[in-house]
PDB file of C-alpha atoms in Angstrom:
ATOM      1  CA  MET U 283      74.744 -28.513  20.043  1.00  0.00           C
ATOM      2  CA  CYS U 284      76.339 -25.848  22.041  1.00  0.00           C
ATOM      3  CA  GLU U 285      78.651 -27.493  24.228  1.00  0.00           C
ATOM      4  CA  ALA U 286      78.399 -24.971  27.595  1.00  0.00           C
ATOM      5  CA  LEU U 287      74.606 -26.640  27.660  1.00  0.00           C
ATOM      6  CA  LYS U 288      75.899 -30.132  27.486  1.00  0.00           C
ATOM      7  CA  ASP U 289      78.889 -29.116  30.259  1.00  0.00           C
ATOM      8  CA  THR U 290      75.828 -27.486  32.482  1.00  0.00           C
ATOM      9  CA  TYR U 291      72.722 -29.670  31.728  1.00  0.00           C
ATOM     10  CA  GLN U 292      72.162 -33.954  31.252  1.00  0.00           C
ATOM     11  CA  LEU U 293      69.961 -33.730  28.056  1.00  0.00           C
ATOM     12  CA  PHE U 294      66.782 -36.101  27.668  1.00  0.00           C
ATOM     13  CA  GLU U 295      63.867 -36.742  25.484  1.00  0.00           C
ATOM     14  CA  GLU U 296      62.018 -34.649  22.604  1.00  0.00           C
ATOM     15  CA  ILE U 297      58.861 -32.903  24.635  1.00  0.00           C
ATOM     16  CA  GLY U 298      57.648 -30.435  21.843  1.00  0.00           C
ATOM     17  CA  ARG U 299      59.265 -29.137  18.289  1.00  0.00           C
ATOM     18  CA  GLY U 300      58.863 -26.060  16.914  1.00  0.00           C
ATOM     19  CA  LYS U 301      59.423 -24.353  13.615  1.00  0.00           C
ATOM     20  CA  PHE U 302      63.082 -24.017  14.059  1.00  0.00           C
ATOM     21  CA  GLY U 303      64.397 -26.248  16.578  1.00  0.00           C
ATOM     22  CA  THR U 304      63.322 -28.589  19.322  1.00  0.00           C
ATOM     23  CA  VAL U 305      62.116 -28.986  22.819  1.00  0.00           C
ATOM     24  CA  LEU U 306      64.316 -31.174  25.455  1.00  0.00           C
ATOM     25  CA  ARG U 307      63.603 -32.406  28.888  1.00  0.00           C
ATOM     26  CA  CYS U 308      67.134 -31.342  30.488  1.00  0.00           C
ATOM     27  CA  PHE U 309      67.942 -31.611  34.318  1.00  0.00           C
ATOM     28  CA  SER U 310      70.688 -29.151  36.405  1.00  0.00           C
ATOM     29  CA  PRO U 311      72.486 -31.134  38.932  1.00  0.00           C
ATOM     30  CA  THR U 312      73.697 -27.560  40.347  1.00  0.00           C
ATOM     31  CA  ARG U 313      69.781 -26.774  41.052  1.00  0.00           C
ATOM     32  CA  ASN U 314      68.812 -30.255  41.473  1.00  0.00           C
ATOM     33  CA  ASP U 315      65.797 -29.640  39.218  1.00  0.00           C
ATOM     34  CA  PHE U 316      64.715 -30.479  35.949  1.00  0.00           C
ATOM     35  CA  PHE U 317      63.645 -27.858  33.190  1.00  0.00           C
ATOM     36  CA  ALA U 318      62.576 -27.370  30.011  1.00  0.00           C
ATOM     37  CA  CYS U 319      64.982 -26.404  26.692  1.00  0.00           C
ATOM     38  CA  LYS U 320      64.635 -25.052  23.878  1.00  0.00           C
ATOM     39  CA  LEU U 321      67.627 -25.381  21.325  1.00  0.00           C
ATOM     40  CA  VAL U 322      67.191 -23.381  17.892  1.00  0.00           C
ATOM     41  CA  GLU U 323      69.627 -24.084  15.573  1.00  0.00           C
ATOM     42  CA  LYS U 324      70.375 -21.009  13.942  1.00  0.00           C
ATOM     43  CA  ARG U 325      71.230 -21.937   9.990  1.00  0.00           C
ATOM     44  CA  LEU U 326      67.172 -22.876  10.052  1.00  0.00           C
ATOM     45  CA  LEU U 327      67.093 -18.692  10.157  1.00  0.00           C
ATOM     46  CA  VAL U 328      67.016 -17.977   6.599  1.00  0.00           C
ATOM     47  CA  ASP U 329      64.668 -14.628   7.539  1.00  0.00           C
ATOM     48  CA  PRO U 330      66.452 -11.539   9.440  1.00  0.00           C
ATOM     49  CA  SER U 331      63.198 -10.777  11.403  1.00  0.00           C
ATOM     50  CA  ASP U 332      63.717 -14.548  12.394  1.00  0.00           C
ATOM     51  CA  ARG U 333      66.930 -13.331  13.918  1.00  0.00           C
ATOM     52  CA  GLU U 334      65.803 -11.230  15.430  1.00  0.00           C
ATOM     53  CA  CYS U 335      63.049 -12.933  17.274  1.00  0.00           C
ATOM     54  CA  LEU U 336      65.413 -15.055  18.170  1.00  0.00           C
ATOM     55  CA  GLU U 337      67.758 -12.664  20.135  1.00  0.00           C
ATOM     56  CA  THR U 338      64.586 -10.885  21.675  1.00  0.00           C
ATOM     57  CA  GLU U 339      62.869 -13.745  23.321  1.00  0.00           C
ATOM     58  CA  PRO U 340      65.212 -14.410  26.335  1.00  0.00           C
ATOM     59  CA  LYS U 341      65.518 -10.458  26.909  1.00  0.00           C
ATOM     60  CA  ILE U 342      61.687 -10.261  26.803  1.00  0.00           C
ATOM     61  CA  MET U 343      60.933 -13.495  29.043  1.00  0.00           C
ATOM     62  CA  THR U 344      63.943 -12.136  31.688  1.00  0.00           C
ATOM     63  CA  LEU U 345      62.392  -8.461  31.896  1.00  0.00           C
ATOM     64  CA  LEU U 346      58.853 -10.436  32.848  1.00  0.00           C
ATOM     65  CA  SER U 347      60.066 -13.150  34.844  1.00  0.00           C
ATOM     66  CA  PRO U 348      59.699 -14.276  37.471  1.00  0.00           C
ATOM     67  CA  HIS U 349      55.807 -14.374  37.380  1.00  0.00           C
ATOM     68  CA  PRO U 350      52.730 -16.814  38.322  1.00  0.00           C
ATOM     69  CA  ASN U 351      51.126 -17.092  34.899  1.00  0.00           C
ATOM     70  CA  ILE U 352      54.350 -16.789  32.569  1.00  0.00           C
ATOM     71  CA  VAL U 353      56.459 -19.226  31.961  1.00  0.00           C
ATOM     72  CA  GLN U 354      60.092 -18.274  33.886  1.00  0.00           C
ATOM     73  CA  ILE U 355      63.664 -18.401  31.780  1.00  0.00           C
ATOM     74  CA  ILE U 356      66.423 -20.310  33.835  1.00  0.00           C
ATOM     75  CA  ASP U 357      69.210 -19.455  31.325  1.00  0.00           C
ATOM     76  CA  ALA U 358      70.279 -18.668  28.062  1.00  0.00           C
ATOM     77  CA  ILE U 359      73.012 -20.147  26.388  1.00  0.00           C
ATOM     78  CA  ASP U 360      74.010 -18.730  22.948  1.00  0.00           C
ATOM     79  CA  SER U 361      76.641 -20.603  20.521  1.00  0.00           C
ATOM     80  CA  GLU U 362      78.075 -19.846  17.198  1.00  0.00           C
ATOM     81  CA  ASP U 363      75.432 -22.510  15.628  1.00  0.00           C
ATOM     82  CA  SER U 364      72.775 -22.232  18.189  1.00  0.00           C
ATOM     83  CA  LEU U 365      70.541 -20.643  20.922  1.00  0.00           C
ATOM     84  CA  CYS U 366      69.504 -22.486  23.988  1.00  0.00           C
ATOM     85  CA  VAL U 367      66.556 -20.909  26.381  1.00  0.00           C
ATOM     86  CA  VAL U 368      66.103 -23.023  29.447  1.00  0.00           C
ATOM     87  CA  MET U 369      62.439 -22.906  30.657  1.00  0.00           C
ATOM     88  CA  GLU U 370      60.487 -23.959  34.075  1.00  0.00           C
ATOM     89  CA  LEU U 371      59.012 -27.325  32.816  1.00  0.00           C
ATOM     90  CA  CYS U 372      55.520 -27.678  32.240  1.00  0.00           C
ATOM     91  CA  ARG U 373      53.364 -30.062  31.978  1.00  0.00           C
ATOM     92  CA  ALA U 374      52.728 -32.104  28.914  1.00  0.00           C
ATOM     93  CA  ASP U 375      49.194 -30.498  27.562  1.00  0.00           C
ATOM     94  CA  THR U 376      47.807 -26.866  26.510  1.00  0.00           C
ATOM     95  CA  LEU U 377      45.237 -25.017  26.765  1.00  0.00           C
ATOM     96  CA  TYR U 378      44.501 -26.334  23.390  1.00  0.00           C
ATOM     97  CA  ASP U 379      44.715 -29.990  24.373  1.00  0.00           C
ATOM     98  CA  ARG U 380      41.746 -29.141  27.060  1.00  0.00           C
ATOM     99  CA  MET U 381      39.794 -27.495  24.738  1.00  0.00           C
ATOM    100  CA  VAL U 382      40.222 -30.217  22.147  1.00  0.00           C
ATOM    101  CA  THR U 383      39.311 -32.948  24.742  1.00  0.00           C
ATOM    102  CA  GLN U 384      36.660 -31.158  26.666  1.00  0.00           C
ATOM    103  CA  HIS U 385      35.043 -29.407  23.566  1.00  0.00           C
ATOM    104  CA  VAL U 386      33.280 -26.640  25.978  1.00  0.00           C
ATOM    105  CA  LEU U 387      34.177 -25.564  29.314  1.00  0.00           C
ATOM    106  CA  SER U 388      32.355 -24.375  32.432  1.00  0.00           C
ATOM    107  CA  GLU U 389      32.334 -20.830  32.684  1.00  0.00           C
ATOM    108  CA  ALA U 390      33.861 -21.167  36.170  1.00  0.00           C
ATOM    109  CA  GLU U 391      36.537 -23.188  34.116  1.00  0.00           C
ATOM    110  CA  ALA U 392      37.102 -20.662  31.684  1.00  0.00           C
ATOM    111  CA  ALA U 393      36.829 -17.978  33.990  1.00  0.00           C
ATOM    112  CA  ALA U 394      39.337 -19.471  36.719  1.00  0.00           C
ATOM    113  CA  TYR U 395      41.437 -19.049  32.760  1.00  0.00           C
ATOM    114  CA  MET U 396      40.679 -15.878  31.632  1.00  0.00           C
ATOM    115  CA  LYS U 397      41.799 -14.423  34.865  1.00  0.00           C
ATOM    116  CA  GLN U 398      45.278 -15.761  35.061  1.00  0.00           C
ATOM    117  CA  LEU U 399      45.654 -15.380  31.126  1.00  0.00           C
ATOM    118  CA  LEU U 400      44.610 -11.568  32.080  1.00  0.00           C
ATOM    119  CA  GLN U 401      46.999 -11.274  34.965  1.00  0.00           C
ATOM    120  CA  ALA U 402      50.120 -12.357  32.481  1.00  0.00           C
ATOM    121  CA  LEU U 403      48.804 -10.027  30.064  1.00  0.00           C
ATOM    122  CA  ALA U 404      48.400  -6.932  32.777  1.00  0.00           C
ATOM    123  CA  HIS U 405      51.959  -7.875  34.056  1.00  0.00           C
ATOM    124  CA  CYS U 406      53.038  -8.196  29.998  1.00  0.00           C
ATOM    125  CA  HIS U 407      51.914  -4.703  28.622  1.00  0.00           C
ATOM    126  CA  SER U 408      52.833  -2.782  32.770  1.00  0.00           C
ATOM    127  CA  LEU U 409      55.830  -3.535  31.264  1.00  0.00           C
ATOM    128  CA  GLY U 410      55.443  -2.789  27.622  1.00  0.00           C
ATOM    129  CA  VAL U 411      55.591  -6.271  25.958  1.00  0.00           C
ATOM    130  CA  VAL U 412      52.857  -6.858  23.606  1.00  0.00           C
ATOM    131  CA  HIS U 413      52.800 -10.418  23.034  1.00  0.00           C
ATOM    132  CA  ARG U 414      51.113 -10.856  19.625  1.00  0.00           C
ATOM    133  CA  ASP U 415      50.210 -14.343  19.807  1.00  0.00           C
ATOM    134  CA  VAL U 416      47.917 -15.228  21.989  1.00  0.00           C
ATOM    135  CA  LYS U 417      46.198 -18.833  21.428  1.00  0.00           C
ATOM    136  CA  PRO U 418      45.441 -21.493  23.314  1.00  0.00           C
ATOM    137  CA  GLU U 419      48.696 -23.553  22.341  1.00  0.00           C
ATOM    138  CA  ASN U 420      50.580 -20.856  23.989  1.00  0.00           C
ATOM    139  CA  LEU U 421      49.147 -21.178  26.588  1.00  0.00           C
ATOM    140  CA  LEU U 422      50.697 -24.033  29.280  1.00  0.00           C
ATOM    141  CA  PHE U 423      50.117 -25.183  32.593  1.00  0.00           C
ATOM    142  CA  GLY U 424      52.875 -25.609  35.322  1.00  0.00           C
ATOM    143  CA  LEU U 425      53.394 -28.444  37.542  1.00  0.00           C
ATOM    144  CA  ASN U 426      51.331 -26.574  39.950  1.00  0.00           C
ATOM    145  CA  GLY U 427      48.472 -26.656  37.122  1.00  0.00           C
ATOM    146  CA  ARG U 428      48.298 -22.768  36.994  1.00  0.00           C
ATOM    147  CA  LEU U 429      48.099 -21.425  33.537  1.00  0.00           C
ATOM    148  CA  LYS U 430      51.145 -20.061  32.323  1.00  0.00           C
ATOM    149  CA  LEU U 431      51.790 -17.731  28.939  1.00  0.00           C
ATOM    150  CA  ALA U 432      54.332 -18.973  26.581  1.00  0.00           C
ATOM    151  CA  ASP U 433      55.963 -18.580  23.503  1.00  0.00           C
ATOM    152  CA  PHE U 434      57.692 -14.888  23.020  1.00  0.00           C
ATOM    153  CA  GLY U 435      58.679 -15.572  20.185  1.00  0.00           C
ATOM    154  CA  SER U 436      56.745 -12.884  18.624  1.00  0.00           C
ATOM    155  CA  ALA U 437      56.632 -10.675  21.044  1.00  0.00           C
ATOM    156  CA  VAL U 438      58.182  -6.743  21.018  1.00  0.00           C
ATOM    157  CA  LEU U 439      58.402  -4.312  23.694  1.00  0.00           C
ATOM    158  CA  SER U 440      56.290  -0.819  22.656  1.00  0.00           C
ATOM    159  CA  PHE U 441      57.731   1.130  25.467  1.00  0.00           C
ATOM    160  CA  LEU U 442      60.641   3.419  23.827  1.00  0.00           C
ATOM    161  CA  GLN U 443      62.463   6.239  25.497  1.00  0.00           C
ATOM    162  CA  GLY U 444      60.369   6.571  28.002  1.00  0.00           C
ATOM    163  CA  GLY U 445      57.020   6.721  25.531  1.00  0.00           C
ATOM    164  CA  LYS U 446      54.557   4.475  24.633  1.00  0.00           C
ATOM    165  CA  ALA U 447      55.150   3.402  20.650  1.00  0.00           C
ATOM    166  CA  MET U 448      52.889   2.037  18.159  1.00  0.00           C
ATOM    167  CA  LEU U 449      53.479  -1.240  16.469  1.00  0.00           C
ATOM    168  CA  GLU U 450      53.275  -2.123  12.818  1.00  0.00           C
ATOM    169  CA  GLY U 451      53.501  -5.362  11.125  1.00  0.00           C
ATOM    170  CA  VAL U 452      51.266  -8.711  10.611  1.00  0.00           C
ATOM    171  CA  VAL U 453      52.210 -10.764  13.587  1.00  0.00           C
ATOM    172  CA  GLY U 454      49.807 -13.829  14.642  1.00  0.00           C
ATOM    173  CA  THR U 455      47.689 -16.933  13.874  1.00  0.00           C
ATOM    174  CA  PRO U 456      44.346 -16.616  11.682  1.00  0.00           C
ATOM    175  CA  TYR U 457      41.535 -17.167  14.181  1.00  0.00           C
ATOM    176  CA  TYR U 458      42.935 -14.968  17.083  1.00  0.00           C
ATOM    177  CA  VAL U 459      44.744 -11.881  15.152  1.00  0.00           C
ATOM    178  CA  ALA U 460      42.995  -8.756  15.712  1.00  0.00           C
ATOM    179  CA  PRO U 461      40.937  -6.630  12.923  1.00  0.00           C
ATOM    180  CA  GLU U 462      43.805  -3.698  13.220  1.00  0.00           C
ATOM    181  CA  VAL U 463      46.694  -5.846  12.610  1.00  0.00           C
ATOM    182  CA  LEU U 464      45.230  -7.291   9.437  1.00  0.00           C
ATOM    183  CA  MET U 465      43.979  -3.783   8.501  1.00  0.00           C
ATOM    184  CA  GLY U 466      47.825  -2.398   8.445  1.00  0.00           C
ATOM    185  CA  ARG U 467      47.242   0.050  10.906  1.00  0.00           C
ATOM    186  CA  LEU U 468      49.165   0.680  13.611  1.00  0.00           C
ATOM    187  CA  TYR U 469      48.132  -1.125  16.645  1.00  0.00           C
ATOM    188  CA  ASP U 470      49.293  -1.168  20.677  1.00  0.00           C
ATOM    189  CA  GLU U 471      48.913  -3.952  23.300  1.00  0.00           C
ATOM    190  CA  ARG U 472      44.899  -4.281  22.859  1.00  0.00           C
ATOM    191  CA  VAL U 473      45.664  -6.748  20.045  1.00  0.00           C
ATOM    192  CA  ASP U 474      46.422  -9.213  22.897  1.00  0.00           C
ATOM    193  CA  ILE U 475      43.014  -8.090  24.624  1.00  0.00           C
ATOM    194  CA  TRP U 476      41.167  -9.189  21.223  1.00  0.00           C
ATOM    195  CA  SER U 477      43.404 -12.532  21.462  1.00  0.00           C
ATOM    196  CA  ALA U 478      42.601 -13.659  24.527  1.00  0.00           C
ATOM    197  CA  GLY U 479      38.454 -12.079  24.272  1.00  0.00           C
ATOM    198  CA  VAL U 480      38.252 -15.219  20.857  1.00  0.00           C
ATOM    199  CA  VAL U 481      40.052 -17.971  23.126  1.00  0.00           C
ATOM    200  CA  MET U 482      37.338 -16.920  25.639  1.00  0.00           C
ATOM    201  CA  TYR U 483      34.664 -17.489  23.351  1.00  0.00           C
ATOM    202  CA  ILE U 484      36.177 -20.264  21.893  1.00  0.00           C
ATOM    203  CA  MET U 485      36.369 -22.744  25.282  1.00  0.00           C
ATOM    204  CA  LEU U 486      32.552 -21.247  26.285  1.00  0.00           C
ATOM    205  CA  SER U 487      31.135 -22.496  22.432  1.00  0.00           C
ATOM    206  CA  GLY U 488      33.556 -24.887  21.337  1.00  0.00           C
ATOM    207  CA  ILE U 489      33.507 -22.604  17.613  1.00  0.00           C
ATOM    208  CA  PRO U 490      35.736 -19.731  16.579  1.00  0.00           C
ATOM    209  CA  PRO U 491      34.020 -16.383  16.242  1.00  0.00           C
ATOM    210  CA  PHE U 492      35.376 -15.664  12.801  1.00  0.00           C
ATOM    211  CA  ASP U 493      35.681 -18.550  10.463  1.00  0.00           C
ATOM    212  CA  GLY U 494      36.579 -19.792   6.627  1.00  0.00           C
ATOM    213  CA  GLU U 495      37.500 -22.275   4.898  1.00  0.00           C
ATOM    214  CA  SER U 496      41.017 -20.620   3.931  1.00  0.00           C
ATOM    215  CA  ALA U 497      43.307 -18.335   5.744  1.00  0.00           C
ATOM    216  CA  GLN U 498      42.264 -15.318   3.831  1.00  0.00           C
ATOM    217  CA  GLU U 499      38.533 -16.240   4.589  1.00  0.00           C
ATOM    218  CA  ILE U 500      39.044 -16.122   7.880  1.00  0.00           C
ATOM    219  CA  PHE U 501      41.122 -12.870   7.777  1.00  0.00           C
ATOM    220  CA  GLU U 502      38.229 -11.868   5.804  1.00  0.00           C
ATOM    221  CA  ALA U 503      36.000 -12.564   8.735  1.00  0.00           C
ATOM    222  CA  VAL U 504      37.847 -11.053  11.309  1.00  0.00           C
ATOM    223  CA  VAL U 505      38.383  -7.517   9.472  1.00  0.00           C
ATOM    224  CA  ARG U 506      34.358  -7.059   8.753  1.00  0.00           C
ATOM    225  CA  SER U 507      34.162  -8.297  13.203  1.00  0.00           C
ATOM    226  CA  ASN U 508      30.608  -9.961  13.069  1.00  0.00           C
ATOM    227  CA  LEU U 509      30.512 -10.752  16.817  1.00  0.00           C
ATOM    228  CA  ARG U 510      27.363 -13.294  16.590  1.00  0.00           C
ATOM    229  CA  PHE U 511      26.523 -15.756  19.431  1.00  0.00           C
ATOM    230  CA  PRO U 512      24.761 -18.193  17.820  1.00  0.00           C
ATOM    231  CA  PRO U 513      21.795 -19.834  19.889  1.00  0.00           C
ATOM    232  CA  ARG U 514      22.501 -22.981  19.527  1.00  0.00           C
ATOM    233  CA  ALA U 515      26.026 -22.662  20.788  1.00  0.00           C
ATOM    234  CA  PHE U 516      25.577 -20.156  23.513  1.00  0.00           C
ATOM    235  CA  ARG U 517      22.145 -21.752  24.668  1.00  0.00           C
ATOM    236  CA  LEU U 518      23.677 -22.050  28.419  1.00  0.00           C
ATOM    237  CA  VAL U 519      26.522 -19.348  28.398  1.00  0.00           C
ATOM    238  CA  SER U 520      25.542 -16.315  30.951  1.00  0.00           C
ATOM    239  CA  SER U 521      24.768 -13.088  29.689  1.00  0.00           C
ATOM    240  CA  ALA U 522      27.440 -11.422  31.959  1.00  0.00           C
ATOM    241  CA  ALA U 523      29.844 -13.662  30.008  1.00  0.00           C
ATOM    242  CA  LYS U 524      29.007 -12.249  26.736  1.00  0.00           C
ATOM    243  CA  ASP U 525      29.183  -8.961  27.677  1.00  0.00           C
ATOM    244  CA  LEU U 526      32.675  -9.195  28.646  1.00  0.00           C
ATOM    245  CA  MET U 527      33.631 -10.785  25.472  1.00  0.00           C
ATOM    246  CA  ARG U 528      31.912  -8.286  23.309  1.00  0.00           C
ATOM    247  CA  LYS U 529      34.640  -5.545  25.486  1.00  0.00           C
ATOM    248  CA  MET U 530      37.069  -7.570  24.767  1.00  0.00           C
ATOM    249  CA  VAL U 531      36.417  -9.046  20.754  1.00  0.00           C
ATOM    250  CA  CYS U 532      35.157  -5.210  19.940  1.00  0.00           C
ATOM    251  CA  ARG U 533      36.329  -3.590  16.543  1.00  0.00           C
ATOM    252  CA  ASP U 534      36.319  -0.197  18.106  1.00  0.00           C
ATOM    253  CA  VAL U 535      40.117  -0.310  20.369  1.00  0.00           C
ATOM    254  CA  SER U 536      39.413   2.876  22.060  1.00  0.00           C
ATOM    255  CA  ARG U 537      36.372   1.427  23.643  1.00  0.00           C
ATOM    256  CA  ARG U 538      38.246  -2.541  24.049  1.00  0.00           C
ATOM    257  CA  LEU U 539      38.796  -2.875  27.927  1.00  0.00           C
ATOM    258  CA  SER U 540      41.890  -2.928  29.215  1.00  0.00           C
ATOM    259  CA  ALA U 541      43.546  -6.166  30.834  1.00  0.00           C
ATOM    260  CA  GLU U 542      43.465  -4.902  34.093  1.00  0.00           C
ATOM    261  CA  GLN U 543      39.942  -3.523  33.036  1.00  0.00           C
ATOM    262  CA  ALA U 544      38.469  -7.006  31.834  1.00  0.00           C
ATOM    263  CA  LEU U 545      40.128  -8.456  35.675  1.00  0.00           C
ATOM    264  CA  CYS U 546      37.419  -5.898  37.110  1.00  0.00           C
ATOM    265  CA  HIS U 547      34.528  -6.845  34.925  1.00  0.00           C
ATOM    266  CA  PRO U 548      32.036  -9.055  37.558  1.00  0.00           C
ATOM    267  CA  TRP U 549      31.986 -11.878  35.334  1.00  0.00           C
ATOM    268  CA  ILE U 550      35.591 -12.462  35.729  1.00  0.00           C
ATOM    269  CA  LEU U 551      35.455 -11.297  39.719  1.00  0.00           C
ATOM    270  CA  ASN U 552      32.610 -13.894  40.404  1.00  0.00           C
ATOM    271  CA  GLY U 553      34.815 -16.940  38.829  1.00  0.00           C
ATOM    272  CA  GLY U 554      31.899 -17.634  36.270  1.00  0.00           C
ATOM    273  CA  ASP U 555      29.493 -17.902  38.868  1.00  0.00           C
ATOM    274  CA  THR U 556      26.495 -15.665  37.254  1.00  0.00           C
ATOM    275  CA  SER U 557      23.860 -17.320  39.508  1.00  0.00           C
ATOM    276  CA  SER U 558      24.353 -13.497  42.138  1.00  0.00           C
ATOM    277  CA  MET U 559      24.860 -11.302  39.196  1.00  0.00           C
ATOM    278  CA  THR U 560      22.230  -8.904  37.642  1.00  0.00           C
ATOM    279  CA  ASP U 561      21.162  -9.686  33.896  1.00  0.00           C
ATOM    280  CA  MET U 562      23.377  -7.941  31.532  1.00  0.00           C
ATOM    281  CA  THR U 563      21.854  -7.262  27.819  1.00  0.00           C
ATOM    282  CA  GLY U 564      22.727  -5.693  25.373  1.00  0.00           C
TER     283      GLY U 564
END
């Protein structure tokens, strides 16, 4: 373990575990506060792309900080055998945990979470950052209860030399990945909007829009992109919510909403309260 880390922070219990390391609760005597320390062992990074992600993540988090809906980076300590990223401490449960416990969220609760997620994505996209792995497991809650977008290990910068670059490479999680990613096409920040729309769909129904018995079957369902709203699962879901999901989980990228556009949708603006909205069909 990096000696500079032990010199600067007091380390406590493990609060999380990832593919390449652990997350520990730590205390900074100089700041007089507790934080989360992501400790990555470099010997486990065999793939060069994993090493690149390791080096890029702290830079991207620094670029994005501070923002109320993005986990804030506090410090990064690099050594020969490990990288330690110190971040703000969040609550133990993720949005995924809450979805498992509640199964289906109310439209008001789902709208509150979606607004915060879209605000985080709008900030990322305005700075050229594409997250590429938006899913409930990567949505944490700050100690004040605010939703926080986390885990920028797959994130990339799409702004190059003052312009906008199209991206490539299959990155993401089966249920949430956009079809253009799986089809090997060049893509942009709107892959995050697709993923956020899938999160919304599952929050309101308790089921994924594209399913299968294996990752391959899920991928095939995503590529077909046949978005449906089974009456049994969506009986109580408003037409306004369905309208927003159609415009986010939209196969035609040119018609897919941006984060800023989605934030202006009536369902978001009304906080999921559909009582005063005109009916949205089609």
